[in-house]
PDB file of C-alpha atoms in Angstrom:
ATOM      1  CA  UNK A   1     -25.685-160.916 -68.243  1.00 52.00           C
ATOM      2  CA  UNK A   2     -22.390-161.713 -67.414  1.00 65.00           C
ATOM      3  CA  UNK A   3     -19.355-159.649 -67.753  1.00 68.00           C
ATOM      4  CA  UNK A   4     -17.756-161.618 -71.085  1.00 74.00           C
ATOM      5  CA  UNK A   5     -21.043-162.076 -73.367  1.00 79.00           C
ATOM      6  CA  UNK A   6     -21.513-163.007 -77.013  1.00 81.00           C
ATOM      7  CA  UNK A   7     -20.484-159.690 -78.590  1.00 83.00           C
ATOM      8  CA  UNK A   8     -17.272-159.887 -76.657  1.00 87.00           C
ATOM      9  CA  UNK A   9     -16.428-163.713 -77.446  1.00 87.00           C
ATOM     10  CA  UNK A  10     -16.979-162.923 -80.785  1.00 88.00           C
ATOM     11  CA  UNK A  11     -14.399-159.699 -81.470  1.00 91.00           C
ATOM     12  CA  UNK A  12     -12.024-161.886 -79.784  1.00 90.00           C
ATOM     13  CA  UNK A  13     -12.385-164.628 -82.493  1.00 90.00           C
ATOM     14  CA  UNK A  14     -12.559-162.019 -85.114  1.00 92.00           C
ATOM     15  CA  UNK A  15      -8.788-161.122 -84.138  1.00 93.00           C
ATOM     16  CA  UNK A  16      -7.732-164.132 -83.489  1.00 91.00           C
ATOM     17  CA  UNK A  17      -8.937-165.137 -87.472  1.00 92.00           C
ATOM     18  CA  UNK A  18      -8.002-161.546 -88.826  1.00 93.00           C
ATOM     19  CA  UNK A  19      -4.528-162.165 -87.363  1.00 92.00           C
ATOM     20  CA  UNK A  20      -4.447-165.628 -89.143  1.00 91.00           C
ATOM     21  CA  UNK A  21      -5.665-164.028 -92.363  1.00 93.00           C
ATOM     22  CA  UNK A  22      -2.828-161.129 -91.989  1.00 94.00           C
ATOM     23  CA  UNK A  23      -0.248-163.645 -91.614  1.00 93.00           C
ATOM     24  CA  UNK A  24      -1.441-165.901 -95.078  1.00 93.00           C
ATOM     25  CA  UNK A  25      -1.582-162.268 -97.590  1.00 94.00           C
ATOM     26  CA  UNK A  26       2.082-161.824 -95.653  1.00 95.00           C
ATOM     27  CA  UNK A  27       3.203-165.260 -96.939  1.00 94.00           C
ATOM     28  CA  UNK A  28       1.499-164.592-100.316  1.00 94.00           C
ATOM     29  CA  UNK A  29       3.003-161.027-101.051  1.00 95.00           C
ATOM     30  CA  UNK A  30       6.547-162.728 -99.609  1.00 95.00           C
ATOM     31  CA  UNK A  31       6.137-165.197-101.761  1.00 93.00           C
ATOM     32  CA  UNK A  32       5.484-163.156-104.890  1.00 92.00           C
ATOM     33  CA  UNK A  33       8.893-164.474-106.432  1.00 91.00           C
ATOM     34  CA  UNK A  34       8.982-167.768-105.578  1.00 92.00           C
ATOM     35  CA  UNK A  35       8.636-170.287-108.957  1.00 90.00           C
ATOM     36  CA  UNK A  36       6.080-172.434-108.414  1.00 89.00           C
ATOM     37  CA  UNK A  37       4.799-171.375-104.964  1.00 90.00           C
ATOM     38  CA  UNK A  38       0.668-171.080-104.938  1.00 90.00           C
ATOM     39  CA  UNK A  39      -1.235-168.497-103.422  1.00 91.00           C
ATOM     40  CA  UNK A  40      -3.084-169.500-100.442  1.00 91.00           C
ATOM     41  CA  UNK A  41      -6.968-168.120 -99.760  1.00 90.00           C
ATOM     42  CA  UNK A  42      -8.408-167.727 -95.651  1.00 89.00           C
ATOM     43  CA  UNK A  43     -12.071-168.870 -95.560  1.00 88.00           C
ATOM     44  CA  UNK A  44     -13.861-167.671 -92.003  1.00 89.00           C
ATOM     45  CA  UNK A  45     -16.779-165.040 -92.451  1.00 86.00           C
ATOM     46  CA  UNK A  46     -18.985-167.201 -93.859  1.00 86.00           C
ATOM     47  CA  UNK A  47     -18.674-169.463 -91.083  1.00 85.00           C
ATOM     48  CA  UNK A  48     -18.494-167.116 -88.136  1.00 85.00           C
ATOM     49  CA  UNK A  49     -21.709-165.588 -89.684  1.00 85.00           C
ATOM     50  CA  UNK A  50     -23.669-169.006 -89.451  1.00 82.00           C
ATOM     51  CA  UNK A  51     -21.900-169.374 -85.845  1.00 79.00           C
ATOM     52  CA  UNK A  52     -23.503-166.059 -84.776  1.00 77.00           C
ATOM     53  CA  UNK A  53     -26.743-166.918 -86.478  1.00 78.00           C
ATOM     54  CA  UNK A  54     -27.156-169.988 -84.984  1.00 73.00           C
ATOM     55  CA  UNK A  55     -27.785-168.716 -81.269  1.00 67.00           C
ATOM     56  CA  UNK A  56     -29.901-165.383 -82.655  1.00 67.00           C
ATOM     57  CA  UNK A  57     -32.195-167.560 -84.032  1.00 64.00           C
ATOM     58  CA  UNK A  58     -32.891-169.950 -80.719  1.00 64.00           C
ATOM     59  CA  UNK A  59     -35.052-168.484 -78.269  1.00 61.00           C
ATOM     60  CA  UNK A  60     -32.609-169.449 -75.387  1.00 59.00           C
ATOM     61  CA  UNK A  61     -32.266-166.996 -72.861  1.00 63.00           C
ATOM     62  CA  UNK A  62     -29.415-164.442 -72.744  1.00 62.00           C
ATOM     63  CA  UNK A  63     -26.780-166.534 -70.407  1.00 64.00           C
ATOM     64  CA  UNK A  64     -28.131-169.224 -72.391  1.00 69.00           C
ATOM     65  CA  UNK A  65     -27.080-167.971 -75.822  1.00 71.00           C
ATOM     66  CA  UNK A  66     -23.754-166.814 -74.545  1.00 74.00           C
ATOM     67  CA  UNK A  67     -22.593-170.161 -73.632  1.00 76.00           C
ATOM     68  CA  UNK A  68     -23.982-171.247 -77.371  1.00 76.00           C
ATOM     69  CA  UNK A  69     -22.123-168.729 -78.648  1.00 77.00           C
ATOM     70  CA  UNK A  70     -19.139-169.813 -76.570  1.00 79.00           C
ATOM     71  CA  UNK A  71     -19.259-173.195 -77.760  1.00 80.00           C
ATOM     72  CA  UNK A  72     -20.024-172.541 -81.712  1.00 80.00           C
ATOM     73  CA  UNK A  73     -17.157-170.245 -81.716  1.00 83.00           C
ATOM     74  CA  UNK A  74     -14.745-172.806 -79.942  1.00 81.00           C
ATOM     75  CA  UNK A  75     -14.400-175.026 -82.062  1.00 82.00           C
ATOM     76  CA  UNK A  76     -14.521-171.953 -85.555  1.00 82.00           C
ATOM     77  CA  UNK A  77     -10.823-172.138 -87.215  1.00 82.00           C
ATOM     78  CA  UNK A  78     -10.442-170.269 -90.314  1.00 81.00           C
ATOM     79  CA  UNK A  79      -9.959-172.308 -93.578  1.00 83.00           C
ATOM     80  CA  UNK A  80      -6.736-172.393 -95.547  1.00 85.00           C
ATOM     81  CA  UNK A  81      -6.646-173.631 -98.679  1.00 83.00           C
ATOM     82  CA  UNK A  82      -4.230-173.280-101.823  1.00 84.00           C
ATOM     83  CA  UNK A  83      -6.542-171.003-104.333  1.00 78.00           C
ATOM     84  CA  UNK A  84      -7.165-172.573-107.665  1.00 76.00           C
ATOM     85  CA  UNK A  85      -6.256-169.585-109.905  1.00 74.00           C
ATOM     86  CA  UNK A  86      -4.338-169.610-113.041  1.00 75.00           C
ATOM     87  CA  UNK A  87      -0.206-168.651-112.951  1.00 76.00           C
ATOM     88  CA  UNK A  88       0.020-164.484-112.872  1.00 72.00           C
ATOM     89  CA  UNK A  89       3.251-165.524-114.244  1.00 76.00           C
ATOM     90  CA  UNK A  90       5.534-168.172-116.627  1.00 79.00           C
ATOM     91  CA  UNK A  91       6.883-169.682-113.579  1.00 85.00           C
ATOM     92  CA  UNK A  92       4.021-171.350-112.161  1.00 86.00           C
ATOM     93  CA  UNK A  93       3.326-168.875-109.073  1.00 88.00           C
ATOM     94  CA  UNK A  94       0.043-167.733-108.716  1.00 90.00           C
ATOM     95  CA  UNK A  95      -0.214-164.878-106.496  1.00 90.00           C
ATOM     96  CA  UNK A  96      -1.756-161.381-107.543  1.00 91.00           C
ATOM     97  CA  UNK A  97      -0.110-158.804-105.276  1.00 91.00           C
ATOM     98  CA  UNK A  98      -2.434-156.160-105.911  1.00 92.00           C
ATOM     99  CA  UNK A  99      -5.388-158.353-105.217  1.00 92.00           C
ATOM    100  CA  UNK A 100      -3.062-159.412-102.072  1.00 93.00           C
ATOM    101  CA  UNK A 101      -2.067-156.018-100.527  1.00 94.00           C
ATOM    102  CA  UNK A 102      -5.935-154.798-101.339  1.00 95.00           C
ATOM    103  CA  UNK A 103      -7.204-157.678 -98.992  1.00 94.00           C
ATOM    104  CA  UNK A 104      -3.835-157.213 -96.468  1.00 95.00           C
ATOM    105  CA  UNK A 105      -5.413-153.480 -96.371  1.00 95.00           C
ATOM    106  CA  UNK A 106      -9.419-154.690 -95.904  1.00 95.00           C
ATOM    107  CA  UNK A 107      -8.248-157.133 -93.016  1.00 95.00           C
ATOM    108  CA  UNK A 108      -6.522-154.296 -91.251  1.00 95.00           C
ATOM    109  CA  UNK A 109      -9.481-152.172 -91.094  1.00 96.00           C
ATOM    110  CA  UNK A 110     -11.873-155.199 -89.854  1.00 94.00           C
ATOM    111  CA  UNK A 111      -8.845-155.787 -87.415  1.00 95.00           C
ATOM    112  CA  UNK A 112      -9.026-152.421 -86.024  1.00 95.00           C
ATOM    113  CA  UNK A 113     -12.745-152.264 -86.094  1.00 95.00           C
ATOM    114  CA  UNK A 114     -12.791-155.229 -83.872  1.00 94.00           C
ATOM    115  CA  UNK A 115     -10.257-153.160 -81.544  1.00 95.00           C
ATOM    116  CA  UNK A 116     -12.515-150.216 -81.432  1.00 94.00           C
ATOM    117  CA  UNK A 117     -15.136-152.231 -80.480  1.00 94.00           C
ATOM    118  CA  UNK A 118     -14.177-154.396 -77.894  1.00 93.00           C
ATOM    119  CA  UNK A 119     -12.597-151.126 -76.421  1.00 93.00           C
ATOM    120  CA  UNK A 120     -15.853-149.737 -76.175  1.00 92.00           C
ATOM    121  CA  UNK A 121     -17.361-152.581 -74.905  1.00 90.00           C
ATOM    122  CA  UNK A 122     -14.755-152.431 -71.919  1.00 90.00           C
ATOM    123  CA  UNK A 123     -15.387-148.509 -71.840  1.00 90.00           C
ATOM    124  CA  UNK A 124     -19.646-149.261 -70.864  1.00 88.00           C
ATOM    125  CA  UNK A 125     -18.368-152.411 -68.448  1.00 87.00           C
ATOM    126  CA  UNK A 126     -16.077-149.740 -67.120  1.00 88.00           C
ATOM    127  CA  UNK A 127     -18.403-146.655 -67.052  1.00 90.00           C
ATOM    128  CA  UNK A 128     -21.073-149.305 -64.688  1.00 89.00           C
ATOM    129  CA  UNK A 129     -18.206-150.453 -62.554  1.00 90.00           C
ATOM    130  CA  UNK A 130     -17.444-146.724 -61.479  1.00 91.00           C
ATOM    131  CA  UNK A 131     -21.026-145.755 -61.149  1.00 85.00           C
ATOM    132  CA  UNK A 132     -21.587-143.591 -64.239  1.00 80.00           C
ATOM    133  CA  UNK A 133     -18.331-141.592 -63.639  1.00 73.00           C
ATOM    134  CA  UNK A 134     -19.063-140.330 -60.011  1.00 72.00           C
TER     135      UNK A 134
ATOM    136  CA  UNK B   1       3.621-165.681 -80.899  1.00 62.00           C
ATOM    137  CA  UNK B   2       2.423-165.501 -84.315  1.00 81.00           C
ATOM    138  CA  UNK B   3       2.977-161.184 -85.054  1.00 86.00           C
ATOM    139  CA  UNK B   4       6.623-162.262 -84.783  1.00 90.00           C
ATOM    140  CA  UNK B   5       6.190-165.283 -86.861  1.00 90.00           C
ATOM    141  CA  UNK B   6       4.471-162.203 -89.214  1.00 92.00           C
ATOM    142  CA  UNK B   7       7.323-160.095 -89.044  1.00 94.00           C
ATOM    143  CA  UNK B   8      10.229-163.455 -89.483  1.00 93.00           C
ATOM    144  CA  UNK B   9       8.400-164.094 -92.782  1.00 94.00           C
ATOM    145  CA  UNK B  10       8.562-160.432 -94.140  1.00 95.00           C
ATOM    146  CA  UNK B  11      12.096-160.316 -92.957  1.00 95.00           C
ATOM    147  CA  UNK B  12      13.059-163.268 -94.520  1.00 95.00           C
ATOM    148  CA  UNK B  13      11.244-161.868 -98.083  1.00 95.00           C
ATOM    149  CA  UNK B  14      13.285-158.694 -97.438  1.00 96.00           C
ATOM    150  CA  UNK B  15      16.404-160.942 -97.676  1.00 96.00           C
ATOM    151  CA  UNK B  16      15.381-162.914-100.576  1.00 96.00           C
ATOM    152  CA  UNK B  17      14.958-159.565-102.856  1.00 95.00           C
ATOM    153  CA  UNK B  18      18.240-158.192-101.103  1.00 96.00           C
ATOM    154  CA  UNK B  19      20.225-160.890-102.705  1.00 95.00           C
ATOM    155  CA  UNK B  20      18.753-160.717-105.895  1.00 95.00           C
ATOM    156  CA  UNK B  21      19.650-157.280-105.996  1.00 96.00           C
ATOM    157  CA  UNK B  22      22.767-158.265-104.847  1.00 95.00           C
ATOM    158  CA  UNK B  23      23.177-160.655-108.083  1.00 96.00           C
ATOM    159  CA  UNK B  24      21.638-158.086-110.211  1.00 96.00           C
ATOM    160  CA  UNK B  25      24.654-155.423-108.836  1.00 96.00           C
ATOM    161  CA  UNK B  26      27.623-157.908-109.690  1.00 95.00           C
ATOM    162  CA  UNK B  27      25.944-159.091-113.039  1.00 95.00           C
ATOM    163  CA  UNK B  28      25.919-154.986-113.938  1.00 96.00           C
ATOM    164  CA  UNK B  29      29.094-154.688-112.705  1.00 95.00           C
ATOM    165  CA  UNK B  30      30.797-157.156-114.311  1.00 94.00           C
ATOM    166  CA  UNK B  31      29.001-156.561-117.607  1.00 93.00           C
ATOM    167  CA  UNK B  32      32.413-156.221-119.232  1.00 91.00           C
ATOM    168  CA  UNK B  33      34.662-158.281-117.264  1.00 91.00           C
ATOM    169  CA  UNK B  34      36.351-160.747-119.422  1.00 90.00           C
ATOM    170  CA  UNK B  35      37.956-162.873-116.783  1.00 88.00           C
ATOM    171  CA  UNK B  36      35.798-164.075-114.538  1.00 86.00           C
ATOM    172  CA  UNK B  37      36.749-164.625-110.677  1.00 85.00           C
ATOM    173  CA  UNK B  38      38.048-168.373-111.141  1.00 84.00           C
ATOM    174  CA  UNK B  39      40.203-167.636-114.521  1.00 81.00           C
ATOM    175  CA  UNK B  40      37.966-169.501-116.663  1.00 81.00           C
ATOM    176  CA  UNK B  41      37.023-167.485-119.291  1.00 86.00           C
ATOM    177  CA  UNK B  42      34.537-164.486-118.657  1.00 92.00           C
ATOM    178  CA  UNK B  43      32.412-163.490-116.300  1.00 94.00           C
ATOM    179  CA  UNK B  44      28.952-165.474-116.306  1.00 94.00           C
ATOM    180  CA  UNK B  45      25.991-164.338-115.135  1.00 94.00           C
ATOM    181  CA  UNK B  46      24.567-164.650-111.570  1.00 94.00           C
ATOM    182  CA  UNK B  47      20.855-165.714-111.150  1.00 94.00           C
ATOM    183  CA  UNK B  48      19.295-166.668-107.224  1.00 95.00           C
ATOM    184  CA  UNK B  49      16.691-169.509-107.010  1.00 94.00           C
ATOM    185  CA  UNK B  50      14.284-168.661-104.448  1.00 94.00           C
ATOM    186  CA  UNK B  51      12.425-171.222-102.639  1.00 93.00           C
ATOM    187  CA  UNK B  52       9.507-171.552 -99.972  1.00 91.00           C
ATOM    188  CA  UNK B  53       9.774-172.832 -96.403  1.00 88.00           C
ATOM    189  CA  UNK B  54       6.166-173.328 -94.452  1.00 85.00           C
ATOM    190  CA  UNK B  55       7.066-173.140 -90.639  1.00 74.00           C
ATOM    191  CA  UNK B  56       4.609-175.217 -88.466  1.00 66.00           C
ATOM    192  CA  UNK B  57       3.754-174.989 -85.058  1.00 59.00           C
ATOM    193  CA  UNK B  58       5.954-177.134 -82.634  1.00 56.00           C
ATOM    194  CA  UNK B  59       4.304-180.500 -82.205  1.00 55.00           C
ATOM    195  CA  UNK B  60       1.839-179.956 -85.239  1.00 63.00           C
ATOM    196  CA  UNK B  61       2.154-181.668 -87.821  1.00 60.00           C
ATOM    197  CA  UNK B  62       2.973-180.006 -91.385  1.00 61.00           C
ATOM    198  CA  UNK B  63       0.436-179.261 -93.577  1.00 65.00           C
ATOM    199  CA  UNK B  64       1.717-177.398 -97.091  1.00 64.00           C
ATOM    200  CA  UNK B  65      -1.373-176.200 -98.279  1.00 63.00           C
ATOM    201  CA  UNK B  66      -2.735-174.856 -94.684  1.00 65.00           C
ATOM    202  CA  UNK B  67       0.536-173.307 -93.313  1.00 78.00           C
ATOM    203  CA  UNK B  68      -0.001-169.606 -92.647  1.00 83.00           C
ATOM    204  CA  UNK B  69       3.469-168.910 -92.528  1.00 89.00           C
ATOM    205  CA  UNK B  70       5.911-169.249 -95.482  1.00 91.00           C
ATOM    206  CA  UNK B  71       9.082-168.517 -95.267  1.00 92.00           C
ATOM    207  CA  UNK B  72      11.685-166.902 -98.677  1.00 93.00           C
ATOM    208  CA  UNK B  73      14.794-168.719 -98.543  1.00 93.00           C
ATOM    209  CA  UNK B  74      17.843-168.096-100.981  1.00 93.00           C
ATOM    210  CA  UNK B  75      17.920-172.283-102.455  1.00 93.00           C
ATOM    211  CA  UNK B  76      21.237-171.334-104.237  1.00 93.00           C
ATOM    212  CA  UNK B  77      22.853-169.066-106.314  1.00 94.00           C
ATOM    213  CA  UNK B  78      23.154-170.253-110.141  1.00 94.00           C
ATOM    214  CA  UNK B  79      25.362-169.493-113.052  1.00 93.00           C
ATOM    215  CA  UNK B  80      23.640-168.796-116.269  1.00 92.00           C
ATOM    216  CA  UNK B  81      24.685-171.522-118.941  1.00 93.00           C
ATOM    217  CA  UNK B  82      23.800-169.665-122.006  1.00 93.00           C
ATOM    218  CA  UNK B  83      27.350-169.004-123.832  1.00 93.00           C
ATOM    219  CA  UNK B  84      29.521-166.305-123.389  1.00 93.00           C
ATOM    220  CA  UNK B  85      28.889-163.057-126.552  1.00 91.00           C
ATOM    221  CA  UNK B  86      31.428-163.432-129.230  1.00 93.00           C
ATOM    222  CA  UNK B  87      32.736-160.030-129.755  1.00 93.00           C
ATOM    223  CA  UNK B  88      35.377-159.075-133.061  1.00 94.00           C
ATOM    224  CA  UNK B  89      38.315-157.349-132.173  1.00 92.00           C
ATOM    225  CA  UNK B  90      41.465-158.759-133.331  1.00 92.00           C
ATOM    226  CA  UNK B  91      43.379-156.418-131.784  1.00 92.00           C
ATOM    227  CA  UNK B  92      42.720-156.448-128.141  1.00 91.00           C
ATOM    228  CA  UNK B  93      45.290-158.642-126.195  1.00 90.00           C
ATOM    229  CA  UNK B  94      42.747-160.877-125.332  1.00 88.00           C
ATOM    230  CA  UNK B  95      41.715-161.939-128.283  1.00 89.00           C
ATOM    231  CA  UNK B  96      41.666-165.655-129.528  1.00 90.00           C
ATOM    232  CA  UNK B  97      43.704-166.998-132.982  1.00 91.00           C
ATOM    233  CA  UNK B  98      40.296-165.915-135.056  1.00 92.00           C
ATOM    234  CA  UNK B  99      40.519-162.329-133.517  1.00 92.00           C
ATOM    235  CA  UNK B 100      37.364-162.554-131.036  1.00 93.00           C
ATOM    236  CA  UNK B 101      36.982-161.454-127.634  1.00 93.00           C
ATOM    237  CA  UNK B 102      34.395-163.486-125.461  1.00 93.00           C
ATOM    238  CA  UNK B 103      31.782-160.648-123.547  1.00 94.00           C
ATOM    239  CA  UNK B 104      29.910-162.023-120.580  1.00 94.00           C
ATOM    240  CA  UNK B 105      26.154-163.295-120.951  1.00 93.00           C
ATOM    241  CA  UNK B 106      24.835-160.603-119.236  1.00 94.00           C
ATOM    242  CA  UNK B 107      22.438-158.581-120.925  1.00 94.00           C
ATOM    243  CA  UNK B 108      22.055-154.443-118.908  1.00 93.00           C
ATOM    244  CA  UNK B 109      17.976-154.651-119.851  1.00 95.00           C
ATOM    245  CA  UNK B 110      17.119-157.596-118.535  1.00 94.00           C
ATOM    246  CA  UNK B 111      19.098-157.173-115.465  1.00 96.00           C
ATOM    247  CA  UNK B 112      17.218-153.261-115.405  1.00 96.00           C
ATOM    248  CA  UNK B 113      14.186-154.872-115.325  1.00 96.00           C
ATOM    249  CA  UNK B 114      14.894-157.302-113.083  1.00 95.00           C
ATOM    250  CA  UNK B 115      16.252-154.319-110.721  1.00 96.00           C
ATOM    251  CA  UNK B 116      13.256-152.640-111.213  1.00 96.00           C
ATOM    252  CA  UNK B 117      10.839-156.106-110.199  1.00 94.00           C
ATOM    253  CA  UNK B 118      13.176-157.064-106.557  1.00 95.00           C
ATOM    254  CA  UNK B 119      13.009-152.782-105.450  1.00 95.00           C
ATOM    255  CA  UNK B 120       8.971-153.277-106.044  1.00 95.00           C
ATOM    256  CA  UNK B 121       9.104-156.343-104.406  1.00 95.00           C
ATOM    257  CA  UNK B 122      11.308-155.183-101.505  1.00 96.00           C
ATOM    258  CA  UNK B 123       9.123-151.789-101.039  1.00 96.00           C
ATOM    259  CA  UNK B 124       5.860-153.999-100.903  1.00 95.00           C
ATOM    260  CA  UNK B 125       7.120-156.044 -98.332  1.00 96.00           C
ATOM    261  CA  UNK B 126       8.829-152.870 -96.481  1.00 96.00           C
ATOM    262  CA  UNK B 127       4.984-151.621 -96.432  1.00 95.00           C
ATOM    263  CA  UNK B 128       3.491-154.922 -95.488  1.00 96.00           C
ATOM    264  CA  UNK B 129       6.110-154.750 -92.233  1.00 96.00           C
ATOM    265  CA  UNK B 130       4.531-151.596 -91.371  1.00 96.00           C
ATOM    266  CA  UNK B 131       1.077-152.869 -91.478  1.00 95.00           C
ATOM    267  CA  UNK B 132       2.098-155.760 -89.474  1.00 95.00           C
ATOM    268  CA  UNK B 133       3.413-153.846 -86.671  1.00 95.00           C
ATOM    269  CA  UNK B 134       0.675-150.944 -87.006  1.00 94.00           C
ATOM    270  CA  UNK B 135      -1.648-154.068 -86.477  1.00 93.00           C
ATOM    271  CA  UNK B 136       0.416-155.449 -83.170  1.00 93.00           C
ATOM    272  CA  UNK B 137       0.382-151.917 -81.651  1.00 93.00           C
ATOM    273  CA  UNK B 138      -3.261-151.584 -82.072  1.00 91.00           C
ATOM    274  CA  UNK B 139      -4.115-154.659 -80.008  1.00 90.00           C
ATOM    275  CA  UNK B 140      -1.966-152.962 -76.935  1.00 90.00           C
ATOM    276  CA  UNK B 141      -4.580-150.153 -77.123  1.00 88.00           C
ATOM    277  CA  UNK B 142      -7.216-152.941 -76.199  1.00 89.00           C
ATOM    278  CA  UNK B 143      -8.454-151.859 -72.892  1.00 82.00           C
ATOM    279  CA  UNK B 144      -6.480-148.600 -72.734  1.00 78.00           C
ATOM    280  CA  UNK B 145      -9.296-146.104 -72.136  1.00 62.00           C
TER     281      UNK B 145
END
């Protein structure tokens, strides 16, 4: 196994695309009073799902799957799209800023999820490189 | 790097609903000013036209729909056309030959509610700041222990 593996590759793309996704509800809540502007949507668990998938289900061997892994998540970009929803308002904007500052809150906690565990994933690497703690 | 790009579009949304208060302070203010600041006739009321600004990468091409980042800029600050109230009171010096005095357009509820809407907006995007840079400080802690 080598140091970076699949796990690791793939919290790093999680907040890489949760940082992406903070950034759009940011422009959508900013937004909020702008005639006219539409509320834009980020697309990428659905996809980084299938990425992940896509290696479990090969019976590669570990370094093989990493570098699968490696490759499906290379070329993963999150989707940004202008939503489709009717106006919240006369003026043509469409963005719900509850629905906005709910999803701002769920992509914090999946950010700092990701944080936690790619800090324990450096705490093991770093518990084997000193020998158990002796 | 993009956090900052984060933090430039909140910034620039705190501005936005700054000046709107701003309008909404001088059109409460000047709710019974009868000469406006150019002498010709009262004071009208002040509305700001916000617009959207998408900010692309250098050297990447544009793309409205896709653009993360969008910017609140002030487009310009407009007088409301609707006419002046026609008030009757035949003896203040400023009244006309029929005895009216001419109010500004400004109505105090509308411009209350509109207070009311740019503070919400303004504390929503206060809070969203401090999400962004609780979000920045917890990638430093990557690696930390």
């Amino acid at each position: 196994m080598s140091m970076i593996d699949a796990a690791t590759l793939t919290l790093e793309k999680v907040l890489d695309l949760r940082s992406r996704a903070h950034a759009t509800h940011v422009s959508n809540i900013a937004n909020a009073n702008v005639a006219g502007y539409k509320a834009k949507t980020v697309e990428f668990e659905a996809e980084l799902q299938r990425a992940i998938e896509h290696a479990e289900g090969k019976p590669v061997p570990m370094i093989r799957k990493d570098a699968t892994v490696a490759r499906d998540l290379a070329s993963l970009d999150a989707n940004i799209f202008e939503d489709g929803n009717a106006a919240m308002s006369g003026d043509g904007n469409t963005v719900n800023v509850d629905s906005e500052q709910a999803d701002l809150a769920k992509n914090y906690i999946g950010y700092q999820g990701a944080v936690k565990l790619l800090n324990k994933k450096m705490a093991m690497q770093k518990y084997v490189i000193t020998e158990g703690g002796r | 790097m993009d956090i900052y790009k984060t933090m430039d579009v909140v910034s620039s949304a705190l501005t936005a609903e700054r000046r709107r208060l701003n309008a909404i302070a001088s059109n409460v203010a000047n709710a019974n000013s009868l000469k406006s600041a150019d002498g010709e006739g009262p004071y009208k009321r002040k509305d700001v036209v916000l617009e959207s600004q998408s900010q692309a990468e250098f050297g990447e091409a544009l793309n409205e729909a896709n653009a993360e980042f969008v910017e609140v800029k002030v487009a310009e600050v407009v007088e409301d056309p609707n006419p002046p109230r026609a008030v009757y009171q035949p003896d203040h010096p400023m009244a006309d030959e029929k005895g009216y005095i001419y109010m500004p357009n400004v109505n105090p509820v509308e411009e209350m509610a509109n207070m009311i809407s740019a503070e919400k907006s303004f504390q929503q995007n206060v809070n969203v700041f401090q999400t962004t840079k609780d979000m920045a400080l917890k990638a430093l802690e990557i690696g930390g222990n």
